[in-house]
Amino acid sequence: MKILDLSLPIDEKAFEVHKVEIERVAHKDGVEKFNRLLMGKTLADKIKYLLGKRILKKEDLPEEEFLSLEIVHSPVHVGTHLDYSFHYGSRSEGRAAKTAEEIPLEYCYQNGVKLDLTHKKPAESITAADLEAALKKINYTLQPLDIVLLHTAADKLYGGPQYFSDYPGVDISAIDYLLNRGIKIFGVDTIGIDRPYRFMLQEFLKTKDAKYLYPAHFYGRKREFIHIERLAHLEQL
């Protein structure tokens, strides 16, 4: 069985709205990181470190190498991830919203269904009618717990500003369509399930109507659902 990676990485070199930092400690530098960490807990040890004392020296190590290390400072919405109802609001369906660790694992291990939505443009939303047409194209009827993957090809823009501005959103009608058929998780290869910020903000400023701001996300306060953001390589399925 061939296994495909459908995820995007956490990459400090890619364009991101929120700051991402990765401290990379090489093998030769690892011993100094080790000493700074262990000798940085008390003032006395800090002074000893500054004066040149070391718990472990590079000469003590095979080939003078310690362990390499990466320290990641990142928002949880960078890289491929799942969102649950707590992301959408403090309450969902009239009760306390659930957080990601409460997602039943069996929801995450189900048959996947890829739907081709690559014709949808950035200013548009994927509707229930679009889902029906895509399902008809592959001659498939959704089954409860299927994981539906919406393929827009927006992942090809990853790494630059367009990844955040040129992708279609998901209409509430499409979310209802999936939930009414027993779908618990659906995924997108875009930065988010709402249309790009530039379209939402423009319409809000023009009308002062809050319905234009994150309608898909906020709908999770009315109906509980789970979605995957930042999928990639769906064309390989």
JSON list of C-alpha atoms in Angstrom, two decimals:
[
{"chain": "A", "resi": 1, "resn": "MET", "atom": "CA", "xyz": [0.00, 0.00, 0.00]},
{"chain": "A", "resi": 2, "resn": "LYS", "atom": "CA", "xyz": [1.38, 3.39, -1.01]},
{"chain": "A", "resi": 3, "resn": "ILE", "atom": "CA", "xyz": [1.01, 6.13, 1.62]},
{"chain": "A", "resi": 4, "resn": "LEU", "atom": "CA", "xyz": [0.82, 9.76, 0.49]},
{"chain": "A", "resi": 5, "resn": "ASP", "atom": "CA", "xyz": [1.76, 12.79, 2.59]},
{"chain": "A", "resi": 6, "resn": "LEU", "atom": "CA", "xyz": [-1.09, 15.32, 2.33]},
{"chain": "A", "resi": 7, "resn": "SER", "atom": "CA", "xyz": [0.38, 17.80, 4.81]},
{"chain": "A", "resi": 8, "resn": "LEU", "atom": "CA", "xyz": [2.21, 21.11, 4.69]},
{"chain": "A", "resi": 9, "resn": "PRO", "atom": "CA", "xyz": [5.19, 21.74, 7.00]},
{"chain": "A", "resi": 10, "resn": "ILE", "atom": "CA", "xyz": [5.88, 24.33, 9.65]},
{"chain": "A", "resi": 11, "resn": "ASP", "atom": "CA", "xyz": [8.45, 26.38, 7.73]},
{"chain": "A", "resi": 12, "resn": "GLU", "atom": "CA", "xyz": [9.94, 29.64, 8.98]},
{"chain": "A", "resi": 13, "resn": "LYS", "atom": "CA", "xyz": [11.08, 30.48, 5.43]},
{"chain": "A", "resi": 14, "resn": "ALA", "atom": "CA", "xyz": [7.52, 30.46, 4.04]},
{"chain": "A", "resi": 15, "resn": "PHE", "atom": "CA", "xyz": [5.39, 33.60, 4.04]},
{"chain": "A", "resi": 16, "resn": "GLU", "atom": "CA", "xyz": [3.08, 33.57, 7.08]},
{"chain": "A", "resi": 17, "resn": "VAL", "atom": "CA", "xyz": [0.75, 36.14, 8.63]},
{"chain": "A", "resi": 18, "resn": "HIS", "atom": "CA", "xyz": [1.77, 35.08, 12.13]},
{"chain": "A", "resi": 19, "resn": "LYS", "atom": "CA", "xyz": [5.41, 34.92, 13.18]},
{"chain": "A", "resi": 20, "resn": "VAL", "atom": "CA", "xyz": [7.11, 31.52, 12.98]},
{"chain": "A", "resi": 21, "resn": "GLU", "atom": "CA", "xyz": [10.60, 30.89, 14.35]},
{"chain": "A", "resi": 22, "resn": "ILE", "atom": "CA", "xyz": [12.68, 27.72, 14.38]},
{"chain": "A", "resi": 23, "resn": "GLU", "atom": "CA", "xyz": [15.93, 27.68, 16.36]},
{"chain": "A", "resi": 24, "resn": "ARG", "atom": "CA", "xyz": [18.16, 25.07, 14.79]},
{"chain": "A", "resi": 25, "resn": "VAL", "atom": "CA", "xyz": [20.99, 23.73, 16.98]},
{"chain": "A", "resi": 26, "resn": "ALA", "atom": "CA", "xyz": [23.64, 21.81, 15.06]},
{"chain": "A", "resi": 27, "resn": "HIS", "atom": "CA", "xyz": [25.53, 18.78, 16.43]},
{"chain": "A", "resi": 28, "resn": "LYS", "atom": "CA", "xyz": [28.67, 20.84, 17.11]},
{"chain": "A", "resi": 29, "resn": "ASP", "atom": "CA", "xyz": [26.65, 23.50, 18.97]},
{"chain": "A", "resi": 30, "resn": "GLY", "atom": "CA", "xyz": [24.48, 21.11, 20.97]},
{"chain": "A", "resi": 31, "resn": "VAL", "atom": "CA", "xyz": [26.88, 20.83, 23.88]},
{"chain": "A", "resi": 32, "resn": "GLU", "atom": "CA", "xyz": [26.76, 24.59, 24.49]},
{"chain": "A", "resi": 33, "resn": "LYS", "atom": "CA", "xyz": [22.95, 24.52, 24.39]},
{"chain": "A", "resi": 34, "resn": "PHE", "atom": "CA", "xyz": [23.04, 21.70, 26.94]},
{"chain": "A", "resi": 35, "resn": "ASN", "atom": "CA", "xyz": [25.32, 23.67, 29.28]},
{"chain": "A", "resi": 36, "resn": "ARG", "atom": "CA", "xyz": [23.36, 26.91, 28.96]},
{"chain": "A", "resi": 37, "resn": "LEU", "atom": "CA", "xyz": [20.14, 25.09, 29.75]},
{"chain": "A", "resi": 38, "resn": "LEU", "atom": "CA", "xyz": [21.36, 23.18, 32.81]},
{"chain": "A", "resi": 39, "resn": "MET", "atom": "CA", "xyz": [23.45, 26.05, 34.16]},
{"chain": "A", "resi": 40, "resn": "GLY", "atom": "CA", "xyz": [20.78, 28.68, 33.63]},
{"chain": "A", "resi": 41, "resn": "LYS", "atom": "CA", "xyz": [18.47, 27.67, 36.46]},
{"chain": "A", "resi": 42, "resn": "THR", "atom": "CA", "xyz": [20.15, 29.49, 39.34]},
{"chain": "A", "resi": 43, "resn": "LEU", "atom": "CA", "xyz": [22.07, 32.75, 39.60]},
{"chain": "A", "resi": 44, "resn": "ALA", "atom": "CA", "xyz": [25.13, 30.94, 40.97]},
{"chain": "A", "resi": 45, "resn": "ASP", "atom": "CA", "xyz": [25.21, 28.54, 38.01]},
{"chain": "A", "resi": 46, "resn": "LYS", "atom": "CA", "xyz": [24.71, 31.40, 35.54]},
{"chain": "A", "resi": 47, "resn": "ILE", "atom": "CA", "xyz": [27.75, 33.16, 37.00]},
{"chain": "A", "resi": 48, "resn": "LYS", "atom": "CA", "xyz": [29.79, 29.95, 36.80]},
{"chain": "A", "resi": 49, "resn": "TYR", "atom": "CA", "xyz": [28.77, 29.54, 33.16]},
{"chain": "A", "resi": 50, "resn": "LEU", "atom": "CA", "xyz": [29.81, 33.11, 32.35]},
{"chain": "A", "resi": 51, "resn": "LEU", "atom": "CA", "xyz": [33.15, 32.45, 34.03]},
{"chain": "A", "resi": 52, "resn": "GLY", "atom": "CA", "xyz": [33.77, 29.48, 31.74]},
{"chain": "A", "resi": 53, "resn": "LYS", "atom": "CA", "xyz": [32.72, 26.46, 33.82]},
{"chain": "A", "resi": 54, "resn": "ARG", "atom": "CA", "xyz": [31.02, 23.65, 31.87]},
{"chain": "A", "resi": 55, "resn": "ILE", "atom": "CA", "xyz": [29.19, 20.50, 33.02]},
{"chain": "A", "resi": 56, "resn": "LEU", "atom": "CA", "xyz": [29.91, 18.79, 29.73]},
{"chain": "A", "resi": 57, "resn": "LYS", "atom": "CA", "xyz": [32.70, 19.61, 27.28]},
{"chain": "A", "resi": 58, "resn": "LYS", "atom": "CA", "xyz": [32.83, 18.81, 23.58]},
{"chain": "A", "resi": 59, "resn": "GLU", "atom": "CA", "xyz": [35.94, 16.72, 24.26]},
{"chain": "A", "resi": 60, "resn": "ASP", "atom": "CA", "xyz": [33.77, 14.41, 26.39]},
{"chain": "A", "resi": 61, "resn": "LEU", "atom": "CA", "xyz": [31.63, 13.49, 23.38]},
{"chain": "A", "resi": 62, "resn": "PRO", "atom": "CA", "xyz": [32.19, 11.03, 20.52]},
{"chain": "A", "resi": 63, "resn": "GLU", "atom": "CA", "xyz": [33.49, 13.04, 17.55]},
{"chain": "A", "resi": 64, "resn": "GLU", "atom": "CA", "xyz": [32.83, 16.17, 19.69]},
{"chain": "A", "resi": 65, "resn": "GLU", "atom": "CA", "xyz": [29.18, 16.08, 18.64]},
{"chain": "A", "resi": 66, "resn": "PHE", "atom": "CA", "xyz": [26.10, 16.30, 20.84]},
{"chain": "A", "resi": 67, "resn": "LEU", "atom": "CA", "xyz": [22.47, 15.95, 19.70]},
{"chain": "A", "resi": 68, "resn": "SER", "atom": "CA", "xyz": [20.97, 18.19, 17.05]},
{"chain": "A", "resi": 69, "resn": "LEU", "atom": "CA", "xyz": [17.82, 20.03, 18.07]},
{"chain": "A", "resi": 70, "resn": "GLU", "atom": "CA", "xyz": [15.05, 22.19, 16.62]},
{"chain": "A", "resi": 71, "resn": "ILE", "atom": "CA", "xyz": [13.03, 24.53, 18.86]},
{"chain": "A", "resi": 72, "resn": "VAL", "atom": "CA", "xyz": [9.81, 25.64, 17.19]},
{"chain": "A", "resi": 73, "resn": "HIS", "atom": "CA", "xyz": [7.92, 28.80, 18.11]},
{"chain": "A", "resi": 74, "resn": "SER", "atom": "CA", "xyz": [4.71, 28.67, 16.09]},
{"chain": "A", "resi": 75, "resn": "PRO", "atom": "CA", "xyz": [0.95, 29.38, 16.20]},
{"chain": "A", "resi": 76, "resn": "VAL", "atom": "CA", "xyz": [-1.09, 26.18, 16.20]},
{"chain": "A", "resi": 77, "resn": "HIS", "atom": "CA", "xyz": [-2.70, 27.10, 12.85]},
{"chain": "A", "resi": 78, "resn": "VAL", "atom": "CA", "xyz": [0.56, 26.93, 10.90]},
{"chain": "A", "resi": 79, "resn": "GLY", "atom": "CA", "xyz": [1.05, 23.66, 9.02]},
{"chain": "A", "resi": 80, "resn": "THR", "atom": "CA", "xyz": [-1.69, 21.13, 8.32]},
{"chain": "A", "resi": 81, "resn": "HIS", "atom": "CA", "xyz": [-4.06, 20.92, 11.30]},
{"chain": "A", "resi": 82, "resn": "LEU", "atom": "CA", "xyz": [-7.55, 20.09, 12.58]},
{"chain": "A", "resi": 83, "resn": "ASP", "atom": "CA", "xyz": [-9.94, 22.73, 13.94]},
{"chain": "A", "resi": 84, "resn": "TYR", "atom": "CA", "xyz": [-12.77, 21.87, 16.33]},
{"chain": "A", "resi": 85, "resn": "SER", "atom": "CA", "xyz": [-15.60, 23.94, 17.75]},
{"chain": "A", "resi": 86, "resn": "PHE", "atom": "CA", "xyz": [-13.59, 25.81, 20.42]},
{"chain": "A", "resi": 87, "resn": "HIS", "atom": "CA", "xyz": [-11.76, 27.59, 17.59]},
{"chain": "A", "resi": 88, "resn": "TYR", "atom": "CA", "xyz": [-15.10, 28.95, 16.34]},
{"chain": "A", "resi": 89, "resn": "GLY", "atom": "CA", "xyz": [-16.42, 30.19, 19.68]},
{"chain": "A", "resi": 90, "resn": "SER", "atom": "CA", "xyz": [-16.73, 29.38, 23.37]},
{"chain": "A", "resi": 91, "resn": "ARG", "atom": "CA", "xyz": [-20.06, 27.56, 22.82]},
{"chain": "A", "resi": 92, "resn": "SER", "atom": "CA", "xyz": [-21.36, 25.25, 20.12]},
{"chain": "A", "resi": 93, "resn": "GLU", "atom": "CA", "xyz": [-24.89, 23.84, 19.79]},
{"chain": "A", "resi": 94, "resn": "GLY", "atom": "CA", "xyz": [-25.78, 25.46, 23.12]},
{"chain": "A", "resi": 95, "resn": "ARG", "atom": "CA", "xyz": [-23.01, 23.83, 25.17]},
{"chain": "A", "resi": 96, "resn": "ALA", "atom": "CA", "xyz": [-19.34, 24.40, 25.90]},
{"chain": "A", "resi": 97, "resn": "ALA", "atom": "CA", "xyz": [-17.32, 24.13, 22.72]},
{"chain": "A", "resi": 98, "resn": "LYS", "atom": "CA", "xyz": [-14.94, 21.18, 22.36]},
{"chain": "A", "resi": 99, "resn": "THR", "atom": "CA", "xyz": [-11.20, 21.42, 21.86]},
{"chain": "A", "resi": 100, "resn": "ALA", "atom": "CA", "xyz": [-9.03, 19.46, 19.43]},
{"chain": "A", "resi": 101, "resn": "GLU", "atom": "CA", "xyz": [-7.92, 16.75, 21.88]},
{"chain": "A", "resi": 102, "resn": "GLU", "atom": "CA", "xyz": [-11.59, 15.76, 22.28]},
{"chain": "A", "resi": 103, "resn": "ILE", "atom": "CA", "xyz": [-11.92, 14.69, 18.66]},
{"chain": "A", "resi": 104, "resn": "PRO", "atom": "CA", "xyz": [-12.71, 10.95, 18.64]},
{"chain": "A", "resi": 105, "resn": "LEU", "atom": "CA", "xyz": [-9.80, 9.23, 16.91]},
{"chain": "A", "resi": 106, "resn": "GLU", "atom": "CA", "xyz": [-12.16, 6.94, 15.01]},
{"chain": "A", "resi": 107, "resn": "TYR", "atom": "CA", "xyz": [-13.42, 10.02, 13.15]},
{"chain": "A", "resi": 108, "resn": "CYS", "atom": "CA", "xyz": [-9.88, 10.47, 11.82]},
{"chain": "A", "resi": 109, "resn": "TYR", "atom": "CA", "xyz": [-9.50, 6.95, 10.42]},
{"chain": "A", "resi": 110, "resn": "GLN", "atom": "CA", "xyz": [-12.21, 6.63, 7.79]},
{"chain": "A", "resi": 111, "resn": "ASN", "atom": "CA", "xyz": [-12.58, 6.42, 4.03]},
{"chain": "A", "resi": 112, "resn": "GLY", "atom": "CA", "xyz": [-11.54, 9.56, 2.20]},
{"chain": "A", "resi": 113, "resn": "VAL", "atom": "CA", "xyz": [-13.46, 11.15, -0.67]},
{"chain": "A", "resi": 114, "resn": "LYS", "atom": "CA", "xyz": [-11.73, 13.74, -2.85]},
{"chain": "A", "resi": 115, "resn": "LEU", "atom": "CA", "xyz": [-13.97, 16.22, -4.65]},
{"chain": "A", "resi": 116, "resn": "ASP", "atom": "CA", "xyz": [-12.64, 18.29, -7.54]},
{"chain": "A", "resi": 117, "resn": "LEU", "atom": "CA", "xyz": [-13.36, 22.01, -6.95]},
{"chain": "A", "resi": 118, "resn": "THR", "atom": "CA", "xyz": [-10.36, 23.33, -8.87]},
{"chain": "A", "resi": 119, "resn": "HIS", "atom": "CA", "xyz": [-12.64, 25.45, -11.08]},
{"chain": "A", "resi": 120, "resn": "LYS", "atom": "CA", "xyz": [-13.73, 27.66, -8.17]},
{"chain": "A", "resi": 121, "resn": "LYS", "atom": "CA", "xyz": [-12.24, 31.17, -8.15]},
{"chain": "A", "resi": 122, "resn": "PRO", "atom": "CA", "xyz": [-10.85, 33.11, -5.14]},
{"chain": "A", "resi": 123, "resn": "ALA", "atom": "CA", "xyz": [-13.86, 35.39, -4.70]},
{"chain": "A", "resi": 124, "resn": "GLU", "atom": "CA", "xyz": [-16.28, 32.45, -4.83]},
{"chain": "A", "resi": 125, "resn": "SER", "atom": "CA", "xyz": [-17.59, 30.00, -2.27]},
{"chain": "A", "resi": 126, "resn": "ILE", "atom": "CA", "xyz": [-18.02, 26.24, -2.61]},
{"chain": "A", "resi": 127, "resn": "THR", "atom": "CA", "xyz": [-21.75, 25.55, -2.30]},
{"chain": "A", "resi": 128, "resn": "ALA", "atom": "CA", "xyz": [-23.91, 22.48, -1.74]},
{"chain": "A", "resi": 129, "resn": "ALA", "atom": "CA", "xyz": [-24.63, 22.45, -5.48]},
{"chain": "A", "resi": 130, "resn": "ASP", "atom": "CA", "xyz": [-20.89, 22.33, -6.17]},
{"chain": "A", "resi": 131, "resn": "LEU", "atom": "CA", "xyz": [-20.54, 19.30, -3.89]},
{"chain": "A", "resi": 132, "resn": "GLU", "atom": "CA", "xyz": [-23.44, 17.52, -5.57]},
{"chain": "A", "resi": 133, "resn": "ALA", "atom": "CA", "xyz": [-21.94, 18.13, -8.99]},
{"chain": "A", "resi": 134, "resn": "ALA", "atom": "CA", "xyz": [-18.52, 16.88, -7.87]},
{"chain": "A", "resi": 135, "resn": "LEU", "atom": "CA", "xyz": [-20.04, 13.73, -6.36]},
{"chain": "A", "resi": 136, "resn": "LYS", "atom": "CA", "xyz": [-22.05, 13.07, -9.51]},
{"chain": "A", "resi": 137, "resn": "LYS", "atom": "CA", "xyz": [-18.84, 13.39, -11.54]},
{"chain": "A", "resi": 138, "resn": "ILE", "atom": "CA", "xyz": [-17.25, 10.50, -9.61]},
{"chain": "A", "resi": 139, "resn": "ASN", "atom": "CA", "xyz": [-20.54, 8.61, -9.26]},
{"chain": "A", "resi": 140, "resn": "TYR", "atom": "CA", "xyz": [-20.38, 8.41, -5.48]},
{"chain": "A", "resi": 141, "resn": "THR", "atom": "CA", "xyz": [-22.87, 8.73, -2.62]},
{"chain": "A", "resi": 142, "resn": "LEU", "atom": "CA", "xyz": [-21.45, 9.98, 0.66]},
{"chain": "A", "resi": 143, "resn": "GLN", "atom": "CA", "xyz": [-21.47, 7.55, 3.57]},
{"chain": "A", "resi": 144, "resn": "PRO", "atom": "CA", "xyz": [-21.55, 8.56, 7.26]},
{"chain": "A", "resi": 145, "resn": "LEU", "atom": "CA", "xyz": [-18.07, 9.33, 8.66]},
{"chain": "A", "resi": 146, "resn": "ASP", "atom": "CA", "xyz": [-16.47, 9.68, 5.21]},
{"chain": "A", "resi": 147, "resn": "ILE", "atom": "CA", "xyz": [-13.70, 12.29, 5.34]},
{"chain": "A", "resi": 148, "resn": "VAL", "atom": "CA", "xyz": [-14.40, 14.68, 2.48]},
{"chain": "A", "resi": 149, "resn": "LEU", "atom": "CA", "xyz": [-11.37, 16.44, 0.96]},
{"chain": "A", "resi": 150, "resn": "LEU", "atom": "CA", "xyz": [-12.10, 19.55, -1.11]},
{"chain": "A", "resi": 151, "resn": "HIS", "atom": "CA", "xyz": [-9.47, 19.92, -3.81]},
{"chain": "A", "resi": 152, "resn": "THR", "atom": "CA", "xyz": [-8.96, 23.51, -4.98]},
{"chain": "A", "resi": 153, "resn": "ALA", "atom": "CA", "xyz": [-5.21, 23.32, -5.80]},
{"chain": "A", "resi": 154, "resn": "ALA", "atom": "CA", "xyz": [-4.60, 26.43, -3.66]},
{"chain": "A", "resi": 155, "resn": "ASP", "atom": "CA", "xyz": [-1.76, 24.58, -1.91]},
{"chain": "A", "resi": 156, "resn": "LYS", "atom": "CA", "xyz": [0.38, 25.28, -4.98]},
{"chain": "A", "resi": 157, "resn": "LEU", "atom": "CA", "xyz": [0.54, 28.91, -3.78]},
{"chain": "A", "resi": 158, "resn": "TYR", "atom": "CA", "xyz": [2.05, 27.93, -0.42]},
{"chain": "A", "resi": 159, "resn": "GLY", "atom": "CA", "xyz": [5.13, 29.92, 0.54]},
{"chain": "A", "resi": 160, "resn": "GLY", "atom": "CA", "xyz": [4.01, 33.30, -0.81]},
{"chain": "A", "resi": 161, "resn": "PRO", "atom": "CA", "xyz": [1.39, 36.00, -0.07]},
{"chain": "A", "resi": 162, "resn": "GLN", "atom": "CA", "xyz": [-1.06, 34.64, -2.68]},
{"chain": "A", "resi": 163, "resn": "TYR", "atom": "CA", "xyz": [-1.60, 31.57, -0.51]},
{"chain": "A", "resi": 164, "resn": "PHE", "atom": "CA", "xyz": [-3.47, 33.91, 1.87]},
{"chain": "A", "resi": 165, "resn": "SER", "atom": "CA", "xyz": [-5.42, 35.82, -0.77]},
{"chain": "A", "resi": 166, "resn": "ASP", "atom": "CA", "xyz": [-6.30, 33.59, -3.73]},
{"chain": "A", "resi": 167, "resn": "TYR", "atom": "CA", "xyz": [-8.54, 30.67, -2.79]},
{"chain": "A", "resi": 168, "resn": "PRO", "atom": "CA", "xyz": [-12.29, 29.92, -2.62]},
{"chain": "A", "resi": 169, "resn": "GLY", "atom": "CA", "xyz": [-14.19, 29.66, 0.65]},
{"chain": "A", "resi": 170, "resn": "VAL", "atom": "CA", "xyz": [-16.74, 27.12, 1.84]},
{"chain": "A", "resi": 171, "resn": "ASP", "atom": "CA", "xyz": [-20.39, 28.20, 1.90]},
{"chain": "A", "resi": 172, "resn": "ILE", "atom": "CA", "xyz": [-22.64, 27.34, 4.86]},
{"chain": "A", "resi": 173, "resn": "SER", "atom": "CA", "xyz": [-24.86, 25.38, 2.48]},
{"chain": "A", "resi": 174, "resn": "ALA", "atom": "CA", "xyz": [-21.92, 23.06, 1.75]},
{"chain": "A", "resi": 175, "resn": "ILE", "atom": "CA", "xyz": [-21.27, 22.54, 5.46]},
{"chain": "A", "resi": 176, "resn": "ASP", "atom": "CA", "xyz": [-24.94, 21.67, 6.01]},
{"chain": "A", "resi": 177, "resn": "TYR", "atom": "CA", "xyz": [-24.84, 19.32, 3.02]},
{"chain": "A", "resi": 178, "resn": "LEU", "atom": "CA", "xyz": [-21.96, 17.38, 4.58]},
{"chain": "A", "resi": 179, "resn": "LEU", "atom": "CA", "xyz": [-23.27, 17.36, 8.16]},
{"chain": "A", "resi": 180, "resn": "ASN", "atom": "CA", "xyz": [-26.72, 16.21, 7.04]},
{"chain": "A", "resi": 181, "resn": "ARG", "atom": "CA", "xyz": [-25.06, 13.13, 5.51]},
{"chain": "A", "resi": 182, "resn": "GLY", "atom": "CA", "xyz": [-23.21, 12.12, 8.66]},
{"chain": "A", "resi": 183, "resn": "ILE", "atom": "CA", "xyz": [-19.86, 13.68, 7.76]},
{"chain": "A", "resi": 184, "resn": "LYS", "atom": "CA", "xyz": [-17.83, 14.58, 10.86]},
{"chain": "A", "resi": 185, "resn": "ILE", "atom": "CA", "xyz": [-14.62, 15.83, 9.22]},
{"chain": "A", "resi": 186, "resn": "PHE", "atom": "CA", "xyz": [-14.03, 17.64, 5.95]},
{"chain": "A", "resi": 187, "resn": "GLY", "atom": "CA", "xyz": [-10.76, 19.12, 4.74]},
{"chain": "A", "resi": 188, "resn": "VAL", "atom": "CA", "xyz": [-9.53, 21.90, 2.47]},
{"chain": "A", "resi": 189, "resn": "ASP", "atom": "CA", "xyz": [-6.19, 22.54, 0.78]},
{"chain": "A", "resi": 190, "resn": "THR", "atom": "CA", "xyz": [-6.54, 26.25, 1.57]},
{"chain": "A", "resi": 191, "resn": "ILE", "atom": "CA", "xyz": [-5.46, 28.44, 4.47]},
{"chain": "A", "resi": 192, "resn": "GLY", "atom": "CA", "xyz": [-9.02, 28.46, 5.81]},
{"chain": "A", "resi": 193, "resn": "ILE", "atom": "CA", "xyz": [-12.65, 27.56, 5.10]},
{"chain": "A", "resi": 194, "resn": "ASP", "atom": "CA", "xyz": [-13.81, 31.17, 4.74]},
{"chain": "A", "resi": 195, "resn": "ARG", "atom": "CA", "xyz": [-13.05, 33.28, 1.70]},
{"chain": "A", "resi": 196, "resn": "PRO", "atom": "CA", "xyz": [-9.85, 35.35, 1.83]},
{"chain": "A", "resi": 197, "resn": "TYR", "atom": "CA", "xyz": [-9.78, 38.17, 4.34]},
{"chain": "A", "resi": 198, "resn": "ARG", "atom": "CA", "xyz": [-9.63, 40.83, 1.63]},
{"chain": "A", "resi": 199, "resn": "PHE", "atom": "CA", "xyz": [-13.09, 39.89, 0.32]},
{"chain": "A", "resi": 200, "resn": "MET", "atom": "CA", "xyz": [-14.72, 39.52, 3.72]},
{"chain": "A", "resi": 201, "resn": "LEU", "atom": "CA", "xyz": [-13.36, 42.81, 5.05]},
{"chain": "A", "resi": 202, "resn": "GLN", "atom": "CA", "xyz": [-14.26, 44.70, 1.88]},
{"chain": "A", "resi": 203, "resn": "GLU", "atom": "CA", "xyz": [-17.89, 43.56, 2.08]},
{"chain": "A", "resi": 204, "resn": "PHE", "atom": "CA", "xyz": [-18.08, 44.23, 5.81]},
{"chain": "A", "resi": 205, "resn": "LEU", "atom": "CA", "xyz": [-16.72, 47.77, 5.48]},
{"chain": "A", "resi": 206, "resn": "LYS", "atom": "CA", "xyz": [-19.15, 48.43, 2.65]},
{"chain": "A", "resi": 207, "resn": "THR", "atom": "CA", "xyz": [-22.25, 47.12, 4.44]},
{"chain": "A", "resi": 208, "resn": "LYS", "atom": "CA", "xyz": [-21.28, 47.11, 8.15]},
{"chain": "A", "resi": 209, "resn": "ASP", "atom": "CA", "xyz": [-23.01, 43.71, 8.22]},
{"chain": "A", "resi": 210, "resn": "ALA", "atom": "CA", "xyz": [-21.19, 41.17, 10.42]},
{"chain": "A", "resi": 211, "resn": "LYS", "atom": "CA", "xyz": [-22.56, 38.26, 8.37]},
{"chain": "A", "resi": 212, "resn": "TYR", "atom": "CA", "xyz": [-19.68, 38.78, 5.93]},
{"chain": "A", "resi": 213, "resn": "LEU", "atom": "CA", "xyz": [-17.03, 38.10, 8.59]},
{"chain": "A", "resi": 214, "resn": "TYR", "atom": "CA", "xyz": [-15.95, 34.45, 8.89]},
{"chain": "A", "resi": 215, "resn": "PRO", "atom": "CA", "xyz": [-19.44, 32.98, 8.25]},
{"chain": "A", "resi": 216, "resn": "ALA", "atom": "CA", "xyz": [-18.16, 29.41, 7.85]},
{"chain": "A", "resi": 217, "resn": "HIS", "atom": "CA", "xyz": [-16.09, 29.49, 11.05]},
{"chain": "A", "resi": 218, "resn": "PHE", "atom": "CA", "xyz": [-18.83, 31.16, 13.08]},
{"chain": "A", "resi": 219, "resn": "TYR", "atom": "CA", "xyz": [-21.35, 28.59, 11.81]},
{"chain": "A", "resi": 220, "resn": "GLY", "atom": "CA", "xyz": [-19.49, 26.13, 14.03]},
{"chain": "A", "resi": 221, "resn": "ARG", "atom": "CA", "xyz": [-21.22, 27.84, 16.96]},
{"chain": "A", "resi": 222, "resn": "LYS", "atom": "CA", "xyz": [-24.57, 26.68, 15.59]},
{"chain": "A", "resi": 223, "resn": "ARG", "atom": "CA", "xyz": [-23.59, 23.24, 14.31]},
{"chain": "A", "resi": 224, "resn": "GLU", "atom": "CA", "xyz": [-20.62, 21.28, 15.57]},
{"chain": "A", "resi": 225, "resn": "PHE", "atom": "CA", "xyz": [-18.12, 20.20, 12.93]},
{"chain": "A", "resi": 226, "resn": "ILE", "atom": "CA", "xyz": [-14.43, 19.45, 12.48]},
{"chain": "A", "resi": 227, "resn": "HIS", "atom": "CA", "xyz": [-12.36, 20.56, 9.54]},
{"chain": "A", "resi": 228, "resn": "ILE", "atom": "CA", "xyz": [-8.80, 20.16, 8.29]},
{"chain": "A", "resi": 229, "resn": "GLU", "atom": "CA", "xyz": [-6.96, 23.19, 6.96]},
{"chain": "A", "resi": 230, "resn": "ARG", "atom": "CA", "xyz": [-3.80, 23.41, 4.84]},
{"chain": "A", "resi": 231, "resn": "LEU", "atom": "CA", "xyz": [-3.95, 20.04, 3.14]},
{"chain": "A", "resi": 232, "resn": "ALA", "atom": "CA", "xyz": [-1.65, 19.52, 0.16]},
{"chain": "A", "resi": 233, "resn": "HIS", "atom": "CA", "xyz": [-1.00, 17.26, -2.83]},
{"chain": "A", "resi": 234, "resn": "LEU", "atom": "CA", "xyz": [-4.62, 16.16, -3.18]},
{"chain": "A", "resi": 235, "resn": "GLU", "atom": "CA", "xyz": [-4.03, 15.77, -6.93]},
{"chain": "A", "resi": 236, "resn": "GLN", "atom": "CA", "xyz": [-2.01, 12.66, -6.08]},
{"chain": "A", "resi": 237, "resn": "LEU", "atom": "CA", "xyz": [-5.08, 10.84, -4.74]}
]
